[in-house]
mmCIF file of C-alpha atoms in Angstrom:
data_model
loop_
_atom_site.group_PDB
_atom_site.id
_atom_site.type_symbol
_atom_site.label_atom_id
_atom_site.label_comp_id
_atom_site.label_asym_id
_atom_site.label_seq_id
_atom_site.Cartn_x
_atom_site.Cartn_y
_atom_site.Cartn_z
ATOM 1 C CA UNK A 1 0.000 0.000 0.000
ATOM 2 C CA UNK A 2 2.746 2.455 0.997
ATOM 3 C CA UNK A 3 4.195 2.008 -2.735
ATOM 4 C CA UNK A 4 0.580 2.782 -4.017
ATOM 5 C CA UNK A 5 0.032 5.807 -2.064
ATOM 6 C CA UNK A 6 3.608 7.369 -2.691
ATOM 7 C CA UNK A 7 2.997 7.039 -6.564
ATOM 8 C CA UNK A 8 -0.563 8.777 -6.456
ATOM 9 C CA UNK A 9 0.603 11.531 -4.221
ATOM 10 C CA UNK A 10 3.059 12.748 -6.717
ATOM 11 C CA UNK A 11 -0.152 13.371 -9.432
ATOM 12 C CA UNK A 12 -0.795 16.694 -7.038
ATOM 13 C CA UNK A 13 -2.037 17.731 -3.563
ATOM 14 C CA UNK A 14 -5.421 16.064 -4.046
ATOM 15 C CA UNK A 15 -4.097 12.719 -4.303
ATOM 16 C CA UNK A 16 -2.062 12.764 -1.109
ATOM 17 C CA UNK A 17 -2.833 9.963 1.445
ATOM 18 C CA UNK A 18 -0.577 9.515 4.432
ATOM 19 C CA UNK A 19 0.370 5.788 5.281
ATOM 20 C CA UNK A 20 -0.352 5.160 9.190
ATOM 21 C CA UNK A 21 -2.233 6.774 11.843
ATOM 22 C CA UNK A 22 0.009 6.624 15.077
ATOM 23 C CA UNK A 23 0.994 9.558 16.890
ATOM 24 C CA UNK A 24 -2.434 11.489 15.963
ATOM 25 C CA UNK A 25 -5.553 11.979 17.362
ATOM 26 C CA UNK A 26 -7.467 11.195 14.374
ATOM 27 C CA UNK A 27 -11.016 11.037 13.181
ATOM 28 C CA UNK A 28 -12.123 8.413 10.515
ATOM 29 C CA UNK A 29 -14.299 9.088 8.291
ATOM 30 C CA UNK A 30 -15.765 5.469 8.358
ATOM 31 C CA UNK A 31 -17.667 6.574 11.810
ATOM 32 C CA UNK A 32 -20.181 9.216 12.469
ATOM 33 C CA UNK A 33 -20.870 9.234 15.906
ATOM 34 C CA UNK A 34 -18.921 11.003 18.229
ATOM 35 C CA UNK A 35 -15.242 11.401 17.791
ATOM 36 C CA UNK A 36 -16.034 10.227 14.762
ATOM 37 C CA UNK A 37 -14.882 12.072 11.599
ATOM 38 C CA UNK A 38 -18.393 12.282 9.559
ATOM 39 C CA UNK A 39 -20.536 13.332 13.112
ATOM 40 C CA UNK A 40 -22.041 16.823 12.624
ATOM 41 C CA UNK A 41 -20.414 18.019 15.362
ATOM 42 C CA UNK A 42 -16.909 17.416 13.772
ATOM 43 C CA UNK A 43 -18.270 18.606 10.411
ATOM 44 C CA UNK A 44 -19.699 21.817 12.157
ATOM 45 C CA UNK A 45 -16.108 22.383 13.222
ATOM 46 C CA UNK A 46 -14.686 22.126 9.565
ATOM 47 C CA UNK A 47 -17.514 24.498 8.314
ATOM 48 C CA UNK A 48 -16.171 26.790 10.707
ATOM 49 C CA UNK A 49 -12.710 26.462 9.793
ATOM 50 C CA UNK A 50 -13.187 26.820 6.093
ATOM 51 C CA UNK A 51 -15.441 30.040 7.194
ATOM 52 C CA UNK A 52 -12.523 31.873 8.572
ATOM 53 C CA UNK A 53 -9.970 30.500 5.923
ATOM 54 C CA UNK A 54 -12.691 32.160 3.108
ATOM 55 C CA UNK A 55 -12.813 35.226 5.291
ATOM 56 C CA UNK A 56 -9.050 35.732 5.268
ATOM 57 C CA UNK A 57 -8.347 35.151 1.402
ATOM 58 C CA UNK A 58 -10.436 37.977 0.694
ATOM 59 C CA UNK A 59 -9.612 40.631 3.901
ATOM 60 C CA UNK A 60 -12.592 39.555 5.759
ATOM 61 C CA UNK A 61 -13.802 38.167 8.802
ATOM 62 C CA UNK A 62 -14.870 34.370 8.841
ATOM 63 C CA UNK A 63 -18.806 35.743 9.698
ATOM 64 C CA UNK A 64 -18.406 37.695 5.431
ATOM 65 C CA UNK A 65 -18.907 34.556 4.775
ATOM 66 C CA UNK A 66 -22.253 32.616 4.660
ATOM 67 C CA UNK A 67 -22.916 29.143 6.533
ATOM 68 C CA UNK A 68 -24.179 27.412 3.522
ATOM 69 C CA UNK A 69 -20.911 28.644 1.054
ATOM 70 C CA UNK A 70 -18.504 27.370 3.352
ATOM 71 C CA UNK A 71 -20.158 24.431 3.882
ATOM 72 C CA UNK A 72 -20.851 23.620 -0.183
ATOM 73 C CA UNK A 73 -16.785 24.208 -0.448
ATOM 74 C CA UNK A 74 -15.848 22.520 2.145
ATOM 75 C CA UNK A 75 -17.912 19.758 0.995
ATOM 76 C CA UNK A 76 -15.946 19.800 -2.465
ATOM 77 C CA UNK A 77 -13.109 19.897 -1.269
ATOM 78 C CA UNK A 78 -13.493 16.447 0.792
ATOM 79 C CA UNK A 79 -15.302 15.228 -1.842
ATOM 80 C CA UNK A 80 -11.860 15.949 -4.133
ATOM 81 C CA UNK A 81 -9.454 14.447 -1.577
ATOM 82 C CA UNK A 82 -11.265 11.140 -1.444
ATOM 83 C CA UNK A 83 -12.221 10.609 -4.962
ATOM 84 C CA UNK A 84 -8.948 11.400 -6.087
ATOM 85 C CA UNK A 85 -6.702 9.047 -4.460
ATOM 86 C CA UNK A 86 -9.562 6.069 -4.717
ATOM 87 C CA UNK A 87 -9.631 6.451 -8.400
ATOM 88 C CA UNK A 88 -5.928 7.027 -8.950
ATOM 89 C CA UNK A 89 -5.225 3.588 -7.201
ATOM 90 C CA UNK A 90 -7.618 1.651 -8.830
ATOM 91 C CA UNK A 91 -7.001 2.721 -11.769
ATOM 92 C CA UNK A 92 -3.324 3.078 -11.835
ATOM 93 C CA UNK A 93 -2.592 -0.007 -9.599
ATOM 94 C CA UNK A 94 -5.702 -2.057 -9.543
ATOM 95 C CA UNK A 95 -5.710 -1.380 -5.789
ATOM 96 C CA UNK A 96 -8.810 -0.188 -3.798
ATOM 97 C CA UNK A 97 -8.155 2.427 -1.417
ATOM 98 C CA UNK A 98 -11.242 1.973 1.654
ATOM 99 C CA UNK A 99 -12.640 5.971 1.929
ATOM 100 C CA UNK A 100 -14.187 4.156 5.482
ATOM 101 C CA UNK A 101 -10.760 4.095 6.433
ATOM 102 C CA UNK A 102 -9.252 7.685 5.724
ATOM 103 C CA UNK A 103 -8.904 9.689 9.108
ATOM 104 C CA UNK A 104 -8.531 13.550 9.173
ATOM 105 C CA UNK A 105 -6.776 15.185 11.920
ATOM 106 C CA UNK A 106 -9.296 17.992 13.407
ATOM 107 C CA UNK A 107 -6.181 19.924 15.157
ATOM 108 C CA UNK A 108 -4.284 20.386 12.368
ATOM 109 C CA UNK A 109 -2.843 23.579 12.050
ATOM 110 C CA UNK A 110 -2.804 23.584 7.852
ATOM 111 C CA UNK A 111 -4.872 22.134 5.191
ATOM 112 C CA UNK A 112 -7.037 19.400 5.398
ATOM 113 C CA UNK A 113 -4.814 16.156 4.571
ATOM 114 C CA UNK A 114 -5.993 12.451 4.675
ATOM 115 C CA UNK A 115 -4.342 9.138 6.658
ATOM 116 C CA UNK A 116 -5.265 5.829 6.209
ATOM 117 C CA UNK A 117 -5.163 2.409 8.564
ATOM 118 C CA UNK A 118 -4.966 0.667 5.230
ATOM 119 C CA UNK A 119 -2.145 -2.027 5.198
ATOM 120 C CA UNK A 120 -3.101 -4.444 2.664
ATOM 121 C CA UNK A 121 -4.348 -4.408 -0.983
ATOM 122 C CA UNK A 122 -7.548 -5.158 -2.229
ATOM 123 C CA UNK A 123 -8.651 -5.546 -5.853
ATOM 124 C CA UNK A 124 -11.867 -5.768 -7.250
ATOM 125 C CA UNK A 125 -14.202 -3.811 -10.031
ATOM 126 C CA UNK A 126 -13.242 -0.139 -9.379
ATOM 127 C CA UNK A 127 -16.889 1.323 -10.409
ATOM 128 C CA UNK A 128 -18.431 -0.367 -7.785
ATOM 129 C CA UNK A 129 -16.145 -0.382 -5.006
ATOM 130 C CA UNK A 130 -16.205 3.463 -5.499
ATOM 131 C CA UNK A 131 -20.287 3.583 -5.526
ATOM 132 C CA UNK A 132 -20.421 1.180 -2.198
ATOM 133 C CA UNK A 133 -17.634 2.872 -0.277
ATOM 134 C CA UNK A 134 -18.196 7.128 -1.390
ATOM 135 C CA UNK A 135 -21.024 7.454 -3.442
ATOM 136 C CA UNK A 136 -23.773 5.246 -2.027
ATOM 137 C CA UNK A 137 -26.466 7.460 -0.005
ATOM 138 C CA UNK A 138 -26.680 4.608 2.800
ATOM 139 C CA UNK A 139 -22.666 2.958 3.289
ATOM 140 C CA UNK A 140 -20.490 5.732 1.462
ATOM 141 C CA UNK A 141 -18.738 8.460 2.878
ATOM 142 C CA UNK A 142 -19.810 11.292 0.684
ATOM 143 C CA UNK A 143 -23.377 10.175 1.329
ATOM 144 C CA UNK A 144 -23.327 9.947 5.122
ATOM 145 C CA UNK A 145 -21.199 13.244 4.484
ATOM 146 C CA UNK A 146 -24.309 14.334 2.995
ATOM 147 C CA UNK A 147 -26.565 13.827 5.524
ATOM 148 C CA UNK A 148 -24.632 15.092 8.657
ATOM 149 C CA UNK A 149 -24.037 18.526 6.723
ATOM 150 C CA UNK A 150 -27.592 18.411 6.629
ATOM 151 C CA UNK A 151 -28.252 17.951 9.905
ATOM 152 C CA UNK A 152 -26.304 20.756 10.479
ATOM 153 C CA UNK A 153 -27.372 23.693 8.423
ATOM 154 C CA UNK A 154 -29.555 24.498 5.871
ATOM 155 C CA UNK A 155 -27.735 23.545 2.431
ATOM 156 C CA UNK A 156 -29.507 21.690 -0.486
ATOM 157 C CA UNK A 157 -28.961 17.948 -0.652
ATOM 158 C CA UNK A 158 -29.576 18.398 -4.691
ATOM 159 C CA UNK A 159 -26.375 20.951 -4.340
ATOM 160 C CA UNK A 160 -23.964 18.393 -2.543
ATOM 161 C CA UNK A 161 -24.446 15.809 -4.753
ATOM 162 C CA UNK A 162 -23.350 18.494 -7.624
ATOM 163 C CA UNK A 163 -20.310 18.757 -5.873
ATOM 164 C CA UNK A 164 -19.940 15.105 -5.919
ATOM 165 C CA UNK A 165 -20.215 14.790 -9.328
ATOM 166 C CA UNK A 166 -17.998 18.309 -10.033
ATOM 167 C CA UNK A 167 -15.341 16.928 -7.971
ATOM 168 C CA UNK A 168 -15.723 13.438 -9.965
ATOM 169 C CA UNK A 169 -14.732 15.212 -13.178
ATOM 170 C CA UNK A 170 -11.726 16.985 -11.615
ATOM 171 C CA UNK A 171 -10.551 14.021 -10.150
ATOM 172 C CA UNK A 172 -10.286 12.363 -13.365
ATOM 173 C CA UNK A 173 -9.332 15.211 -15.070
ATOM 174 C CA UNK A 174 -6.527 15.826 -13.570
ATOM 175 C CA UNK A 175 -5.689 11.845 -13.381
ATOM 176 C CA UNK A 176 -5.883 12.114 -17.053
ATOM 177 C CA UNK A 177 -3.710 14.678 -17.878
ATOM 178 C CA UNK A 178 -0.965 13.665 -15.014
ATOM 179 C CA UNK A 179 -1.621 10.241 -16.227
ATOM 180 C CA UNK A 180 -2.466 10.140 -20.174
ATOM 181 C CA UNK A 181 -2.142 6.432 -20.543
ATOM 182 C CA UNK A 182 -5.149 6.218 -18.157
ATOM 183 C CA UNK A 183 -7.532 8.675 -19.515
ATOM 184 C CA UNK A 184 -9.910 6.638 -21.513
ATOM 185 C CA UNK A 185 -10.648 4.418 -18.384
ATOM 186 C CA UNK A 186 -10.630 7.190 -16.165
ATOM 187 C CA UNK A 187 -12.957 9.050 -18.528
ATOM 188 C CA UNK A 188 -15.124 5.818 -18.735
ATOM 189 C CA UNK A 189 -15.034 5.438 -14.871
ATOM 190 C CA UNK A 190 -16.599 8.753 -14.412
ATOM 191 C CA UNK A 191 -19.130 8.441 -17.451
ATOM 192 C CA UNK A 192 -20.418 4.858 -15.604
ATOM 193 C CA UNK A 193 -20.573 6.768 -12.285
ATOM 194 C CA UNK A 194 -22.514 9.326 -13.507
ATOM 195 C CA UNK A 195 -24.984 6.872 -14.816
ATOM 196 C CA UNK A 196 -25.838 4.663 -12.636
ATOM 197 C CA UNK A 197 -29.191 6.345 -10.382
ATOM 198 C CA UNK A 198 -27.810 4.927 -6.953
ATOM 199 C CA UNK A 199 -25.210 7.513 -6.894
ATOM 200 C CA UNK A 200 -27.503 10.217 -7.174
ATOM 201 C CA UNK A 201 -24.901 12.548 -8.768
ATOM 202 C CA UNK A 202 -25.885 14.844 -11.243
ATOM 203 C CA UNK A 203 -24.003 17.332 -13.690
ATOM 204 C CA UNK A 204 -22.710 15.873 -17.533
ATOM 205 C CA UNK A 205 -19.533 15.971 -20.148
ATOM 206 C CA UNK A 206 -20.172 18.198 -22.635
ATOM 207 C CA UNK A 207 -17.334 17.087 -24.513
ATOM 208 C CA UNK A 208 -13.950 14.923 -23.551
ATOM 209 C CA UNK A 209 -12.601 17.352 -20.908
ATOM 210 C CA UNK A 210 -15.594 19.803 -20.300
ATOM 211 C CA UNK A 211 -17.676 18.781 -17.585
ATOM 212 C CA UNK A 212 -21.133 21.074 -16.611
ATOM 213 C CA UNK A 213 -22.815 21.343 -13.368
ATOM 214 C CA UNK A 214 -26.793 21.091 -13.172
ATOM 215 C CA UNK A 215 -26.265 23.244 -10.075
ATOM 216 C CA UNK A 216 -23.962 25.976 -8.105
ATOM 217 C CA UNK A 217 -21.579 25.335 -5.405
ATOM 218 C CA UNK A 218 -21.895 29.193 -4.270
ATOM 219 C CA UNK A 219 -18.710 30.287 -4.620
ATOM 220 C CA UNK A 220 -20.160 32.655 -6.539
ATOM 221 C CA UNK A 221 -21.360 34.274 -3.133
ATOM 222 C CA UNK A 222 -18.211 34.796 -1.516
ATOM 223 C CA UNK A 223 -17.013 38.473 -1.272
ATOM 224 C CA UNK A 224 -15.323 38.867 -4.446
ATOM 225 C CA UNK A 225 -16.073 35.557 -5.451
ATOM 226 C CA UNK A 226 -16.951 34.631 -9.300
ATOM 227 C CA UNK A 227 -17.830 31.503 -11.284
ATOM 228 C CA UNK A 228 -16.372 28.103 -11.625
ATOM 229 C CA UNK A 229 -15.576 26.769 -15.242
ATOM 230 C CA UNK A 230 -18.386 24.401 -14.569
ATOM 231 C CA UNK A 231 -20.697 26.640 -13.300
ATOM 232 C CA UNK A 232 -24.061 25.815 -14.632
ATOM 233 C CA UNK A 233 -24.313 29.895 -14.110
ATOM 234 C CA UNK A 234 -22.446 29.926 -17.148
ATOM 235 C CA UNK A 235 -23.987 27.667 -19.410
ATOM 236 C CA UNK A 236 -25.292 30.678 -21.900
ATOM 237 C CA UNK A 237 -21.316 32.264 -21.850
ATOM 238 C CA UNK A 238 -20.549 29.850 -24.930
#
């Protein structure tokens, strides 16, 4: 595994996974009660932090910036992390990375960076392994993600689920272009995902490498904010 996870770190930041979890006091996303990583409490807490990071990019305080924005990018973000690594190593290595075993360390004084418990390899039809252990609603990460944010705030299940399927197509997008020998599969990967209605994910290709939302993440809404290049906002600008 540790071979695996050094080779998709070096695609970029989005791909890191850290091998081990000794000597932190982690939270794994596999649990959502208290500690655990996906509880609302603990996702509260990273709502908050991205609220004050937001602030500060643009000379603000963390209160400039609406609940719901920070929690739709915050959401996108983890949604990123996850899906990139998982689809890098199945599809690069045949190896299935377990999103119910990535941990996040809620003291960290930095950006948000992802260990797993992970020793051994598992291999196995990467499609479904990624709907079971992130996409489904009921067992995945993202969906139970989902659910706690939620529970939390008012935010738009319809809206999370387009950041699912935005961060989908930049996860394979940038696989693909780090990795050209792997873009058809990782481009057929994401088309099957995309599919299938037990993801729930919504947003389409419009061509190869152009991917368009059916709805808006709200970064728009930030102070000084603008549009994404898959903004459905945008969809009349070409």
């Amino acid at each position: 595994m540790a071979t695996v996870l050094a080779d998709v770190g070096r695609i970029n930041m989005m791909f890191t996974v850290q091998e081990g979890t000794c000597g932190h006091d982690l939270r794994c996303l596999g649990t959502d009660g208290d500690p655990g990583g996906l509880s609302p409490g603990a996702l509260a807490a990273e709502v908050e932090r991205t609220r004050t990071q937001l602030g500060a990019q643009f000379g603000k305080d963390g209160s400039a910036v609406e609940w719901r924005v920070a929690a739709s990018l915050f959401h996108q973000s983890l949604a990123n992390r996850i899906l990139s690594p998982v689809i890098a190593a199945a599809l690069c290595h045949g190896v299935l990375l377990d999103a119910r075993r990535l941990y996040w360390d809620p003291d960290r004084a930095g950006g948000l960076v992802l260990h797993t418990d992970q020793e051994h390899t598992v291999t196995g039809p990467a499609a479904d392994w990624i709907e079971k252990t992130v996409l489904d609603p009921r067992s995945g990460v993202m969906g139970r993600a989902e659910h706690a944010l939620t529970r939390v705030g008012r935010i738009a299940p319809g809206l999370l689920r387009g950041n699912v399927g935005s961060a989908l197509a930049g996860a394979v997008g940038a696989l693909a272009r780090a990795r050209p020998t792997h873009r058809a599969r990782a481009e057929a990967l994401a088309d099957d995902l995309l599919s299938r209605p037990g993801t729930g994910l919504s947003g389409t290709f419009t061509d190869p490498t152009g991917f368009r939302r059916t709805t808006c993440c709200l970064y728009y809404r930030l102070p000084g904010g603008g549009t994404c290049g898959d903004c459905v906002l945008r969809t009349h600008d070409r």
